[in-house]
PDB file of C-alpha atoms in Angstrom:
ATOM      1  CA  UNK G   1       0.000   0.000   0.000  1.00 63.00           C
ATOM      2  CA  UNK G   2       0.959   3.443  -0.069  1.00 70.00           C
ATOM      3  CA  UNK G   3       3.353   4.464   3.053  1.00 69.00           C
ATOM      4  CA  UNK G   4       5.859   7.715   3.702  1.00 72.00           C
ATOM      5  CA  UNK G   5       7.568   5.274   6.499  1.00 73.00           C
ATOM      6  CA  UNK G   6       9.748   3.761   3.298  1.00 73.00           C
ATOM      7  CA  UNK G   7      12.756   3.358   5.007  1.00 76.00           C
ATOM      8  CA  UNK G   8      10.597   1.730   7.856  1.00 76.00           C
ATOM      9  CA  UNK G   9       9.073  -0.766   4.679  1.00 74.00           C
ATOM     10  CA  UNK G  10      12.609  -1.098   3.075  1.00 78.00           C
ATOM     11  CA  UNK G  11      14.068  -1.971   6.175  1.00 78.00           C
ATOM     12  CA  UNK G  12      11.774  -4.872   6.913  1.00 79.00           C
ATOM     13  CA  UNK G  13      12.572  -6.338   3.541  1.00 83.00           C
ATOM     14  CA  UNK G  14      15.557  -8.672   1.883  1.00 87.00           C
ATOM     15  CA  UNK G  15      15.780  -7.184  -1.019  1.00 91.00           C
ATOM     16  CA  UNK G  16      13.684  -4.773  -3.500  1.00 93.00           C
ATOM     17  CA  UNK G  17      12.485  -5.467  -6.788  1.00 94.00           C
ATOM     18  CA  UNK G  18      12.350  -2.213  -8.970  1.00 91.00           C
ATOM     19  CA  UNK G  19      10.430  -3.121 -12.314  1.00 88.00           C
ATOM     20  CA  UNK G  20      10.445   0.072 -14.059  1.00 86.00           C
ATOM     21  CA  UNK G  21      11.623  -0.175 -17.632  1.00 83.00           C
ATOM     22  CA  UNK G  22      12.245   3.224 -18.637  1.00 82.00           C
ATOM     23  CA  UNK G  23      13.434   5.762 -15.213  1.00 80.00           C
ATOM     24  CA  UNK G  24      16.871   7.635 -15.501  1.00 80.00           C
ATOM     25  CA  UNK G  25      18.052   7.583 -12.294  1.00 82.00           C
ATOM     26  CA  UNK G  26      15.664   5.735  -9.731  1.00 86.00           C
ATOM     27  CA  UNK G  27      15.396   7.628  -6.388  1.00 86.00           C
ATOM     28  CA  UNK G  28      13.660   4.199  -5.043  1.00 88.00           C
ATOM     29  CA  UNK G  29      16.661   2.036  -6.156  1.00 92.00           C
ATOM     30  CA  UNK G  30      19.059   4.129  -4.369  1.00 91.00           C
ATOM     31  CA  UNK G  31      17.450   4.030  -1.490  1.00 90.00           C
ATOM     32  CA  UNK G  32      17.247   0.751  -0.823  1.00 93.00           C
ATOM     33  CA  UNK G  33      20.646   0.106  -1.666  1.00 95.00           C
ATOM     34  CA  UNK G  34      21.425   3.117   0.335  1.00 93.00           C
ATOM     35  CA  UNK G  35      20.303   0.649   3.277  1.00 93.00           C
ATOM     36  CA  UNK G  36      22.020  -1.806   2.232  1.00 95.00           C
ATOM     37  CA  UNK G  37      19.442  -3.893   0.404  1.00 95.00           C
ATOM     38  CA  UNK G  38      20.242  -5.696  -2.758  1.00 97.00           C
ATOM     39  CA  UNK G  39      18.328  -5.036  -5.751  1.00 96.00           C
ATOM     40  CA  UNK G  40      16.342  -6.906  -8.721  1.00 97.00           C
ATOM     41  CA  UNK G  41      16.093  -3.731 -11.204  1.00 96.00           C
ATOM     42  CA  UNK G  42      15.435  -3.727 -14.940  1.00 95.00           C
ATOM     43  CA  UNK G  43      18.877  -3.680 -17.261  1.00 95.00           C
ATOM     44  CA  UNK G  44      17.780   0.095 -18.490  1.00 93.00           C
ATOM     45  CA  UNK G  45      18.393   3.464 -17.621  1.00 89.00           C
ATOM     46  CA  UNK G  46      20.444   4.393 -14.553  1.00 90.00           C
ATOM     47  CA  UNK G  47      19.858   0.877 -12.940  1.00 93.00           C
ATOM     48  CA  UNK G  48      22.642  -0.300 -15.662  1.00 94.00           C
ATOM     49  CA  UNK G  49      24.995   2.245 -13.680  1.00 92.00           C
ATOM     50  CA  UNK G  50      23.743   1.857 -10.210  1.00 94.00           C
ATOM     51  CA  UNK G  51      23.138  -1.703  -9.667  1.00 96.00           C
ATOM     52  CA  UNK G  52      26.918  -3.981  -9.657  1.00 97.00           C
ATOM     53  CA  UNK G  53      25.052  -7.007 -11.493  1.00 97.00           C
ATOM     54  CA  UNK G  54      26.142 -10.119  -9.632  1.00 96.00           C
ATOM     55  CA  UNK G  55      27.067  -8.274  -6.452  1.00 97.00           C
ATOM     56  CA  UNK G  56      25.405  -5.293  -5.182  1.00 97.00           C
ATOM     57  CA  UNK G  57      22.280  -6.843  -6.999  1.00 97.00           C
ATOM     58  CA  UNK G  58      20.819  -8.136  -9.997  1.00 98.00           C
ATOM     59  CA  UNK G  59      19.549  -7.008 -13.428  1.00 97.00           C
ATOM     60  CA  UNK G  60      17.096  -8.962 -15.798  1.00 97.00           C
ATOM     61  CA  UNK G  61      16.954  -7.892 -19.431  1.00 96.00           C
ATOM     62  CA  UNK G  62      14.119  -5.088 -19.797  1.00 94.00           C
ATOM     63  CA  UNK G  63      10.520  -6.345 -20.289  1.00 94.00           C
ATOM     64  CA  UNK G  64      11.175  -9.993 -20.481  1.00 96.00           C
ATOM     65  CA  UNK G  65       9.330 -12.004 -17.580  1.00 96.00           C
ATOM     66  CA  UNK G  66      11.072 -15.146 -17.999  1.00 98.00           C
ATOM     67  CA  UNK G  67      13.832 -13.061 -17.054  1.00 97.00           C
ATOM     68  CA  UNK G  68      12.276 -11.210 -13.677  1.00 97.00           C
ATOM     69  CA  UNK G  69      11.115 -14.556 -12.438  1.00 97.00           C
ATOM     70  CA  UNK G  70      14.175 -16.317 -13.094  1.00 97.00           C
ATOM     71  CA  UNK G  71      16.204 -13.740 -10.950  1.00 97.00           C
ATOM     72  CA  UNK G  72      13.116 -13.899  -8.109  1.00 96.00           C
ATOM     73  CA  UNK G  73      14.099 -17.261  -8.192  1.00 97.00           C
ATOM     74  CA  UNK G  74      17.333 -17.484  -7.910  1.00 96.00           C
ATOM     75  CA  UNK G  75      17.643 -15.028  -4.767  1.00 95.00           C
ATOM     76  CA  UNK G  76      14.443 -17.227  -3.206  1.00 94.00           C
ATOM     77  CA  UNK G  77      16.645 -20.101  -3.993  1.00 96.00           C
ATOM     78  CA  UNK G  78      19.887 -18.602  -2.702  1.00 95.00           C
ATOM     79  CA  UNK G  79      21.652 -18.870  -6.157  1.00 96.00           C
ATOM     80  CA  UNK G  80      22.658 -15.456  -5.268  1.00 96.00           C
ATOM     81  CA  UNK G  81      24.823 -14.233  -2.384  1.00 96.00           C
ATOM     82  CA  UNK G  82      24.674 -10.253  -2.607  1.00 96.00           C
ATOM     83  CA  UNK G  83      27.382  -8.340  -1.155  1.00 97.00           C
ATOM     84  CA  UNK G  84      27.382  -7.379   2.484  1.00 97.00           C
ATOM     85  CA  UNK G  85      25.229  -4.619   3.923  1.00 95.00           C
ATOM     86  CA  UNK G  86      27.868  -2.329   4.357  1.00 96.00           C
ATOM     87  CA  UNK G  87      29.636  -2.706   0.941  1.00 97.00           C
ATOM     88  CA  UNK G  88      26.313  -2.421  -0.736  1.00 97.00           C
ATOM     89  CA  UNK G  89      25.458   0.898   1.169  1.00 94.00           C
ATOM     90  CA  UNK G  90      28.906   2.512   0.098  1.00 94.00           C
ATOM     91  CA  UNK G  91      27.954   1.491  -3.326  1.00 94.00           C
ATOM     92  CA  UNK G  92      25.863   4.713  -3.901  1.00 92.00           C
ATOM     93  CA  UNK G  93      27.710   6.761  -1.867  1.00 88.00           C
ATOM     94  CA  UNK G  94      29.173   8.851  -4.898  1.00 80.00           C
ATOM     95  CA  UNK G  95      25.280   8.829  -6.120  1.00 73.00           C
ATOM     96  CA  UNK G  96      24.061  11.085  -2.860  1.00 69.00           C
ATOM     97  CA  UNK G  97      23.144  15.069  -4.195  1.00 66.00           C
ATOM     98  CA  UNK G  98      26.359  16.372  -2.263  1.00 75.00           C
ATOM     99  CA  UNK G  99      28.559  14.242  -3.699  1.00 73.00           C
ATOM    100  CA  UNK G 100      27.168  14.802  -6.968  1.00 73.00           C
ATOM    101  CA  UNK G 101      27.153  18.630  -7.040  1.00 81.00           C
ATOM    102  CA  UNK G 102      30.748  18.167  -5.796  1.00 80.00           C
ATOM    103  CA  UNK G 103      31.761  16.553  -9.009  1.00 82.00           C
ATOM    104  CA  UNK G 104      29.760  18.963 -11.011  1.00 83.00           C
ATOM    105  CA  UNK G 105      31.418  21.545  -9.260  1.00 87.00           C
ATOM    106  CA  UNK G 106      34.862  20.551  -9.816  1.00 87.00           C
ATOM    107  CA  UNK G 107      33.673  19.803 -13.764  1.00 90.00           C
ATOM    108  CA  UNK G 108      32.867  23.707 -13.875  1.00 89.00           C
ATOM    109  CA  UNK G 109      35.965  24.680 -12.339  1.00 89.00           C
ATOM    110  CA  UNK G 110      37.829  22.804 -14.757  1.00 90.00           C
ATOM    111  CA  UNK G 111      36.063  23.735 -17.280  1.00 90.00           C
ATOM    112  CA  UNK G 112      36.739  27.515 -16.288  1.00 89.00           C
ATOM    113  CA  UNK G 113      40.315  27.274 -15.814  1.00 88.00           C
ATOM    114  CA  UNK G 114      40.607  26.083 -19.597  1.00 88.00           C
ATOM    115  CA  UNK G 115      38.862  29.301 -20.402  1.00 83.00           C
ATOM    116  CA  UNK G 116      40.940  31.503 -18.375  1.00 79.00           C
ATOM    117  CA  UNK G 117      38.750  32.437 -15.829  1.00 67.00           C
ATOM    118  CA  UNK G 118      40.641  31.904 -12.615  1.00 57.00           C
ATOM    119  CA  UNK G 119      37.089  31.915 -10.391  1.00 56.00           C
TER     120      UNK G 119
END
């Protein structure tokens, strides 16, 4: 159902399933794996560059269903040993906003230096 307690939901799960075939840069992926969940996510968009396949999660080629159950299965079936908690938390570290507008930042500074503007 609909909640606003998701880290409360995420928390009490293993891992989270994130079916979307078509979303840039899922704000629900990296949460999860910002608590250290593994993920089952959709080989499209951002997932491709969030998700480690094989270790901080899984991805399943986009809109086949053979291919969603078959990962559901193998985590049910413990074919798949993510990485630890911690590891998979630090894996979206870099991804948080700070971090982010820190490497923008540095990008435009760069980019200004090249153009002589010392700023």
């Amino acid at each position: 159902g609909v909640t606003n307690q998701v880290t409360d939901a995420l928390r009490d799960g293993h891992f989270v399933v994130v079916a979307s075939e078509n979303e840039p840069c899922s704000v629900s992926l990296m949460e999860a794996l910002a608590l250290g969940l593994p993920a089952l996510a959709a080989r499209s968009g951002g997932n491709v560059d969030i998700v480690q396949d094989g270790t901080t999660g899984l991805l399943y080629e986009t809109g086949s269903i053979d291919g969603l159950r078959d990962q559901i299965a193998a985590i049910l079936n413990g074919d798949f040993t993510p990485a630890p908690p911690g590891e998979i938390r630090e894996s979206v570290r870099g991804w948080a906003a700070s971090e982010m507008a820190a490497k923008y930042n540095h990008v435009y500074r760069q980019m200004a230096k090249r153009n002589g503007d010392a700023s």
